[in-house]
Amino acid sequence: MRLVTHNMMSSNIKGVANGFPLLIEAAQVVEKEVDFNADFLKNIFARIEWKALVEASKTMGYSELLDNVESSMLDSEEFLRKFHHALLEIHLEEGALVCPETGRKFPITKGIPNMLLHEDECTVFVLTGHDLYHSCGTPGVLKALSIAVY
Amino acid sequence: MWYLCVFFHRLLEYRKTEFESLAGLFEGRDGAVTLEWRLPEDHHPDSPFHFVNLPSEELARNIANRSILVKGIYELWGEGRNFEELEEAIKSYPDDRKLPYLKPDTTFRITVETFGKAISFHEQNDRLQKLAFVPFKGRVNLRNPGHKFCLMDNDDYGSSNGLPPVVQRRIFFGREIGASDRKILQTYQLKSRKYLGPTAMDAEMAFLMANQAQVKPGKLVYDPFVGTGSILIAAAHFGAMTMGADIDIRVVRDGRGPDCNIWSNFKQYGLPMPLSLLRADNNLPPWRSGLKEVFDAIICDPPYGVRAGGRKSGGRKLLKGVIGPYTVPDDKRSNHIPSTAAYSLVECVHDLLDLAAKMLVMGGRLVYFYPVLREDDSAEPTFPEHPCFELTAKCEQILSYRYSRVLLTMVKVAPYTEDIELAARVKHLDFKENHLKWLEDGNLHSAVFSPSDVKINGSGEKCSSKPKYRGKYV
């Protein structure tokens, strides 16, 4: 698993309000060279939660990323190289991702994170007005129900 | 300018849509592109010969070279019902268009093609001789010519080429602008691929899907049902960054050993490895809530429940209502293997559209197969709709007498709003609550595999009137 994947995922266990970022338990970290593509990096930069990437790369033993960045830095080759390395070239081969709220571990073996939830971690209970209200998070349920269901 | 476009005579509905998607790709347009098309005189709509109006020769070359189904795009020098008419047409074609390609210091090759019949070397030679009036000054080079010409013919030989009888013979002569490189299909053919699954996507179709998705270098492509990676391989071939997820961990993680898995498939072709492979459920994807507009294209072949059925998390017996809610004991948690429940096609497609609406960039493309029962020929099937998407292409591929699959191409035209997200969540809970009902309603398996006498019920006539021909208009 590369850090780009880590940056996109959160713990989606039932009841967890803030499952991002997942903590990293690194048992085996490897580096693999990847072709540099500046356009890709510039495109994805705006989608990256920078703080989470900095923290994650430190956990993986890479501390060259600056804490504060802005999009103007994308013109700097040096910055892009570091961003590229942290985002794409550091792999977590063995270890786990840990939910920051519940401590549930999502194991990573052979580089593949296993994000499947256990039966009791999914929302499987009968729909009630109360559930509906809370699962939607806003009182606009009636409005939502009136939207054409596709 | 009008060009002669000759297609391979296969996957008829895919030909023009691939062409138009590629036109959009090279012109930098996301949305649907509609080109001007014209048929040669007396030709059937399924004919491989078409005229197309394109703004530049460069665009024509780019489209042809990237395409899978374009046999060649030609600058037409002349056409006619017989060789006399052809000669007259070529002679009256402007010299300033012809002479640059006939100069003494050039090399050239002429191929003779016929549609629906193979002709002997002798006959080919006879036809070539009839072009003696064209003032070729260059040298012949068959292997690596500077200019390629083609003499094409759709004579009615009394043989069947799958189309209605030819009304009138038509001969074309033109200079080749570009042609599909079908050698890649041999390189990527499934039979020489190391790691295969039961529903691995055929190489030709995977490339067509990548073209429909307008894949190009630097773009990020996601497949939520990655399986053995057969669709992402085509996307990676065209330079995209790839990501894939699957609910079956054996497929994504283990494969059939250290040298026979998804990674080894990419290695086999020297392609860059996927950015990410993970085990995740399309029904409850692990993407963080603030993440959106990150993928440029989502390409996939969802499980329709015919050859392979979908699974989702939530517990097999739990969702069926056989047992009540339970908690996994703490001491069993770390190595617990959760059971998965059946995932109906309707729900699967709902989740796919919701995911795509959220995660695709504006103008991004969702390309996926949707199965359709061929019960009622008169009724046009209805396809999934979504407020964020515009359906730009639908191409049918008939799989059996009972059902076919349609490749749908949808472009994201509106942003994902809170209202849409809310409605999707309500629907998500409805699918959970009425798990069994949705499974029954969306059961394609029985419709495809049930014995026919039960279904036809005395109206055997209707079945035999189903078109056996793979085109739509015959």
PDB file of C-alpha atoms in Angstrom, chain B residues 45-216:
ATOM      1  CA  PRO B  45     -25.867   1.039 -42.209  1.00  0.00           C
ATOM      2  CA  ASP B  46     -23.904  -1.981 -40.969  1.00  0.00           C
ATOM      3  CA  SER B  47     -21.498  -1.746 -43.906  1.00  0.00           C
ATOM      4  CA  PRO B  48     -17.842  -1.405 -42.959  1.00  0.00           C
ATOM      5  CA  PHE B  49     -17.531   1.561 -45.347  1.00  0.00           C
ATOM      6  CA  HIS B  50     -18.442   4.992 -44.009  1.00  0.00           C
ATOM      7  CA  PHE B  51     -17.573   8.581 -44.795  1.00  0.00           C
ATOM      8  CA  VAL B  52     -16.790  10.854 -41.892  1.00  0.00           C
ATOM      9  CA  ASN B  53     -16.204  14.583 -41.761  1.00  0.00           C
ATOM     10  CA  LEU B  54     -13.155  15.569 -39.703  1.00  0.00           C
ATOM     11  CA  PRO B  55     -11.488  18.959 -39.233  1.00  0.00           C
ATOM     12  CA  SER B  56      -7.931  17.746 -39.847  1.00  0.00           C
ATOM     13  CA  GLU B  57      -5.830  14.906 -41.185  1.00  0.00           C
ATOM     14  CA  GLU B  58      -3.894  14.877 -37.935  1.00  0.00           C
ATOM     15  CA  LEU B  59      -7.051  14.118 -35.976  1.00  0.00           C
ATOM     16  CA  ALA B  60      -7.948  11.366 -38.450  1.00  0.00           C
ATOM     17  CA  ARG B  61      -4.490   9.812 -38.017  1.00  0.00           C
ATOM     18  CA  ASN B  62      -4.627   9.999 -34.221  1.00  0.00           C
ATOM     19  CA  ILE B  63      -8.054   8.386 -34.080  1.00  0.00           C
ATOM     20  CA  ALA B  64      -7.173   5.602 -36.499  1.00  0.00           C
ATOM     21  CA  ASN B  65      -3.873   4.738 -34.831  1.00  0.00           C
ATOM     22  CA  ARG B  66      -5.376   4.580 -31.357  1.00  0.00           C
ATOM     23  CA  SER B  67      -8.597   2.800 -32.301  1.00  0.00           C
ATOM     24  CA  ILE B  68      -9.331  -0.911 -32.113  1.00  0.00           C
ATOM     25  CA  LEU B  69     -12.092  -1.143 -34.722  1.00  0.00           C
ATOM     26  CA  VAL B  70     -10.888   1.205 -37.476  1.00  0.00           C
ATOM     27  CA  LYS B  71      -9.237  -0.814 -40.210  1.00  0.00           C
ATOM     28  CA  GLY B  72      -8.149   2.355 -41.922  1.00  0.00           C
ATOM     29  CA  ILE B  73      -8.980   5.975 -42.591  1.00  0.00           C
ATOM     30  CA  TYR B  74      -8.344   7.058 -46.170  1.00  0.00           C
ATOM     31  CA  GLU B  75      -8.220  10.213 -48.205  1.00  0.00           C
ATOM     32  CA  LEU B  76     -10.517   9.073 -50.994  1.00  0.00           C
ATOM     33  CA  TRP B  77      -9.042   9.658 -54.449  1.00  0.00           C
ATOM     34  CA  GLY B  78     -11.927   8.149 -56.312  1.00  0.00           C
ATOM     35  CA  GLU B  79     -14.867   5.751 -56.213  1.00  0.00           C
ATOM     36  CA  GLY B  80     -17.130   4.220 -58.804  1.00  0.00           C
ATOM     37  CA  ARG B  81     -19.454   1.379 -59.742  1.00  0.00           C
ATOM     38  CA  ASN B  82     -16.787  -0.102 -62.030  1.00  0.00           C
ATOM     39  CA  PHE B  83     -13.165   0.462 -62.936  1.00  0.00           C
ATOM     40  CA  GLU B  84     -14.034   2.902 -65.735  1.00  0.00           C
ATOM     41  CA  GLU B  85     -15.882   5.152 -63.319  1.00  0.00           C
ATOM     42  CA  LEU B  86     -13.101   4.774 -60.760  1.00  0.00           C
ATOM     43  CA  GLU B  87     -10.462   5.797 -63.325  1.00  0.00           C
ATOM     44  CA  GLU B  88     -12.460   8.860 -64.291  1.00  0.00           C
ATOM     45  CA  ALA B  89     -12.906   9.846 -60.632  1.00  0.00           C
ATOM     46  CA  ILE B  90      -9.227   9.447 -59.791  1.00  0.00           C
ATOM     47  CA  LYS B  91      -8.208  11.415 -62.868  1.00  0.00           C
ATOM     48  CA  SER B  92     -10.483  14.281 -61.934  1.00  0.00           C
ATOM     49  CA  TYR B  93      -9.264  14.375 -58.295  1.00  0.00           C
ATOM     50  CA  PRO B  94      -7.140  17.553 -57.930  1.00  0.00           C
ATOM     51  CA  ASP B  95      -3.467  17.071 -58.865  1.00  0.00           C
ATOM     52  CA  ASP B  96      -2.207  19.134 -55.948  1.00  0.00           C
ATOM     53  CA  ARG B  97      -3.780  16.533 -53.616  1.00  0.00           C
ATOM     54  CA  LYS B  98      -2.227  13.611 -55.494  1.00  0.00           C
ATOM     55  CA  LEU B  99       1.167  14.632 -56.832  1.00  0.00           C
ATOM     56  CA  PRO B 100       2.987  15.112 -53.477  1.00  0.00           C
ATOM     57  CA  TYR B 101       2.422  11.399 -52.788  1.00  0.00           C
ATOM     58  CA  LEU B 102       3.485  10.202 -56.261  1.00  0.00           C
ATOM     59  CA  LYS B 103       6.897  11.938 -56.374  1.00  0.00           C
ATOM     60  CA  PRO B 104      10.009  10.045 -57.551  1.00  0.00           C
ATOM     61  CA  ASP B 105      11.797  10.170 -54.168  1.00  0.00           C
ATOM     62  CA  THR B 106       8.927   8.480 -52.307  1.00  0.00           C
ATOM     63  CA  THR B 107       8.183   4.865 -51.504  1.00  0.00           C
ATOM     64  CA  PHE B 108       4.729   3.356 -51.653  1.00  0.00           C
ATOM     65  CA  ARG B 109       2.612   0.231 -51.426  1.00  0.00           C
ATOM     66  CA  ILE B 110      -0.834  -0.607 -52.767  1.00  0.00           C
ATOM     67  CA  THR B 111      -2.967  -3.229 -51.077  1.00  0.00           C
ATOM     68  CA  VAL B 112      -6.040  -4.782 -52.638  1.00  0.00           C
ATOM     69  CA  GLU B 113      -8.908  -5.504 -50.298  1.00  0.00           C
ATOM     70  CA  THR B 114     -12.328  -7.006 -50.779  1.00  0.00           C
ATOM     71  CA  PHE B 115     -15.157  -7.127 -48.295  1.00  0.00           C
ATOM     72  CA  GLY B 116     -16.772 -10.505 -47.789  1.00  0.00           C
ATOM     73  CA  LYS B 117     -14.488 -12.531 -50.042  1.00  0.00           C
ATOM     74  CA  ALA B 118     -10.821 -13.433 -50.300  1.00  0.00           C
ATOM     75  CA  ILE B 119      -9.408 -13.138 -53.797  1.00  0.00           C
ATOM     76  CA  SER B 120      -6.409 -14.912 -55.254  1.00  0.00           C
ATOM     77  CA  PHE B 121      -3.021 -13.324 -55.749  1.00  0.00           C
ATOM     78  CA  HIS B 122      -3.732 -13.458 -59.468  1.00  0.00           C
ATOM     79  CA  GLU B 123      -6.944 -11.509 -59.197  1.00  0.00           C
ATOM     80  CA  GLN B 124      -5.245  -8.990 -56.939  1.00  0.00           C
ATOM     81  CA  ASN B 125      -2.590  -8.472 -59.569  1.00  0.00           C
ATOM     82  CA  ASP B 126      -5.195  -8.007 -62.288  1.00  0.00           C
ATOM     83  CA  ARG B 127      -6.832  -5.294 -60.251  1.00  0.00           C
ATOM     84  CA  LEU B 128      -3.529  -3.576 -59.543  1.00  0.00           C
ATOM     85  CA  GLN B 129      -2.830  -3.475 -63.288  1.00  0.00           C
ATOM     86  CA  LYS B 130      -6.008  -1.479 -63.763  1.00  0.00           C
ATOM     87  CA  LEU B 131      -4.399   1.314 -61.726  1.00  0.00           C
ATOM     88  CA  ALA B 132      -1.573   1.658 -64.267  1.00  0.00           C
ATOM     89  CA  PHE B 133      -2.949   5.054 -65.305  1.00  0.00           C
ATOM     90  CA  VAL B 134      -2.002   6.579 -61.917  1.00  0.00           C
ATOM     91  CA  PRO B 135       1.429   8.216 -62.441  1.00  0.00           C
ATOM     92  CA  PHE B 136       3.320   6.536 -59.570  1.00  0.00           C
ATOM     93  CA  LYS B 137       6.932   7.761 -59.795  1.00  0.00           C
ATOM     94  CA  GLY B 138       8.178   6.447 -56.459  1.00  0.00           C
ATOM     95  CA  ARG B 139       9.643   3.062 -55.614  1.00  0.00           C
ATOM     96  CA  VAL B 140       7.630   0.163 -54.292  1.00  0.00           C
ATOM     97  CA  ASN B 141       8.390  -0.791 -50.714  1.00  0.00           C
ATOM     98  CA  LEU B 142       6.088  -3.416 -49.273  1.00  0.00           C
ATOM     99  CA  ARG B 143       7.584  -3.590 -45.784  1.00  0.00           C
ATOM    100  CA  ASN B 144       7.973   0.006 -44.823  1.00  0.00           C
ATOM    101  CA  PRO B 145       6.480   2.370 -47.390  1.00  0.00           C
ATOM    102  CA  GLY B 146       6.269   6.136 -47.028  1.00  0.00           C
ATOM    103  CA  HIS B 147       2.774   6.168 -48.491  1.00  0.00           C
ATOM    104  CA  LYS B 148       0.153   3.446 -48.407  1.00  0.00           C
ATOM    105  CA  PHE B 149      -2.695   3.135 -50.866  1.00  0.00           C
ATOM    106  CA  CYS B 150      -5.643   0.817 -50.829  1.00  0.00           C
ATOM    107  CA  LEU B 151      -8.013  -0.440 -53.495  1.00  0.00           C
ATOM    108  CA  MET B 152     -11.222  -1.627 -51.873  1.00  0.00           C
ATOM    109  CA  ASP B 153     -14.206  -3.356 -53.286  1.00  0.00           C
ATOM    110  CA  ASN B 154     -17.551  -4.621 -51.984  1.00  0.00           C
ATOM    111  CA  ASP B 155     -18.603  -6.681 -54.987  1.00  0.00           C
ATOM    112  CA  ASP B 156     -21.453  -9.097 -54.480  1.00  0.00           C
ATOM    113  CA  TYR B 157     -19.876 -12.483 -54.979  1.00  0.00           C
ATOM    114  CA  GLY B 158     -23.056 -14.337 -54.304  1.00  0.00           C
ATOM    115  CA  SER B 159     -21.535 -15.203 -50.973  1.00  0.00           C
ATOM    116  CA  SER B 160     -22.864 -14.096 -47.635  1.00  0.00           C
ATOM    117  CA  ASN B 161     -20.858 -11.607 -45.654  1.00  0.00           C
ATOM    118  CA  GLY B 162     -23.545 -11.199 -43.006  1.00  0.00           C
ATOM    119  CA  LEU B 163     -25.178  -8.198 -44.671  1.00  0.00           C
ATOM    120  CA  PRO B 164     -28.073  -8.024 -47.138  1.00  0.00           C
ATOM    121  CA  PRO B 165     -27.098  -8.586 -50.791  1.00  0.00           C
ATOM    122  CA  VAL B 166     -25.098  -5.764 -52.310  1.00  0.00           C
ATOM    123  CA  VAL B 167     -27.332  -3.580 -54.450  1.00  0.00           C
ATOM    124  CA  GLN B 168     -24.528  -2.175 -56.489  1.00  0.00           C
ATOM    125  CA  ARG B 169     -20.812  -2.847 -56.542  1.00  0.00           C
ATOM    126  CA  ARG B 170     -18.648   0.021 -55.345  1.00  0.00           C
ATOM    127  CA  ILE B 171     -14.888   0.387 -55.719  1.00  0.00           C
ATOM    128  CA  PHE B 172     -12.812   2.807 -53.650  1.00  0.00           C
ATOM    129  CA  PHE B 173      -9.240   3.960 -54.031  1.00  0.00           C
ATOM    130  CA  GLY B 174      -7.555   6.102 -51.420  1.00  0.00           C
ATOM    131  CA  ARG B 175      -4.424   7.054 -49.538  1.00  0.00           C
ATOM    132  CA  GLU B 176      -4.177   5.650 -46.037  1.00  0.00           C
ATOM    133  CA  ILE B 177      -4.027   8.242 -43.258  1.00  0.00           C
ATOM    134  CA  GLY B 178      -3.849   5.827 -40.352  1.00  0.00           C
ATOM    135  CA  ALA B 179      -4.866   2.362 -39.230  1.00  0.00           C
ATOM    136  CA  SER B 180      -5.561   0.480 -36.039  1.00  0.00           C
ATOM    137  CA  ASP B 181      -2.679  -1.379 -34.466  1.00  0.00           C
ATOM    138  CA  ARG B 182      -4.382  -4.690 -33.768  1.00  0.00           C
ATOM    139  CA  LYS B 183      -1.053  -6.285 -32.917  1.00  0.00           C
ATOM    140  CA  ILE B 184      -1.665  -5.163 -29.342  1.00  0.00           C
ATOM    141  CA  LEU B 185      -4.587  -7.576 -29.211  1.00  0.00           C
ATOM    142  CA  GLN B 186      -2.192 -10.454 -29.832  1.00  0.00           C
ATOM    143  CA  THR B 187       0.212  -9.181 -27.219  1.00  0.00           C
ATOM    144  CA  TYR B 188      -2.545  -8.925 -24.632  1.00  0.00           C
ATOM    145  CA  GLN B 189      -4.667 -11.915 -25.651  1.00  0.00           C
ATOM    146  CA  LEU B 190      -6.048 -13.762 -22.678  1.00  0.00           C
ATOM    147  CA  LYS B 191      -4.712 -17.157 -23.663  1.00  0.00           C
ATOM    148  CA  SER B 192      -1.139 -16.072 -23.085  1.00  0.00           C
ATOM    149  CA  ARG B 193      -1.866 -14.138 -19.900  1.00  0.00           C
ATOM    150  CA  LYS B 194      -0.582 -15.742 -16.732  1.00  0.00           C
ATOM    151  CA  TYR B 195      -3.299 -14.990 -14.224  1.00  0.00           C
ATOM    152  CA  LEU B 196      -6.896 -15.330 -15.357  1.00  0.00           C
ATOM    153  CA  GLY B 197     -10.272 -15.460 -13.646  1.00  0.00           C
ATOM    154  CA  PRO B 198     -13.541 -16.892 -14.966  1.00  0.00           C
ATOM    155  CA  THR B 199     -14.767 -13.461 -16.069  1.00  0.00           C
ATOM    156  CA  ALA B 200     -11.500 -11.854 -17.180  1.00  0.00           C
ATOM    157  CA  MET B 201     -12.313  -9.206 -19.773  1.00  0.00           C
ATOM    158  CA  ASP B 202     -11.349 -10.055 -23.320  1.00  0.00           C
ATOM    159  CA  ALA B 203      -8.439  -7.879 -24.466  1.00  0.00           C
ATOM    160  CA  GLU B 204     -10.259  -6.309 -27.418  1.00  0.00           C
ATOM    161  CA  MET B 205     -13.204  -5.325 -25.241  1.00  0.00           C
ATOM    162  CA  ALA B 206     -10.933  -4.018 -22.479  1.00  0.00           C
ATOM    163  CA  PHE B 207      -9.196  -1.721 -24.970  1.00  0.00           C
ATOM    164  CA  LEU B 208     -12.560  -0.558 -26.321  1.00  0.00           C
ATOM    165  CA  MET B 209     -13.637   0.238 -22.767  1.00  0.00           C
ATOM    166  CA  ALA B 210     -10.437   2.210 -22.179  1.00  0.00           C
ATOM    167  CA  ASN B 211     -11.084   4.146 -25.390  1.00  0.00           C
ATOM    168  CA  GLN B 212     -14.668   4.852 -24.359  1.00  0.00           C
ATOM    169  CA  ALA B 213     -13.270   6.192 -21.082  1.00  0.00           C
ATOM    170  CA  GLN B 214     -10.832   8.442 -22.997  1.00  0.00           C
ATOM    171  CA  VAL B 215      -7.891   7.071 -21.034  1.00  0.00           C
ATOM    172  CA  LYS B 216      -4.592   8.876 -21.499  1.00  0.00           C
TER     173      LYS B 216
END
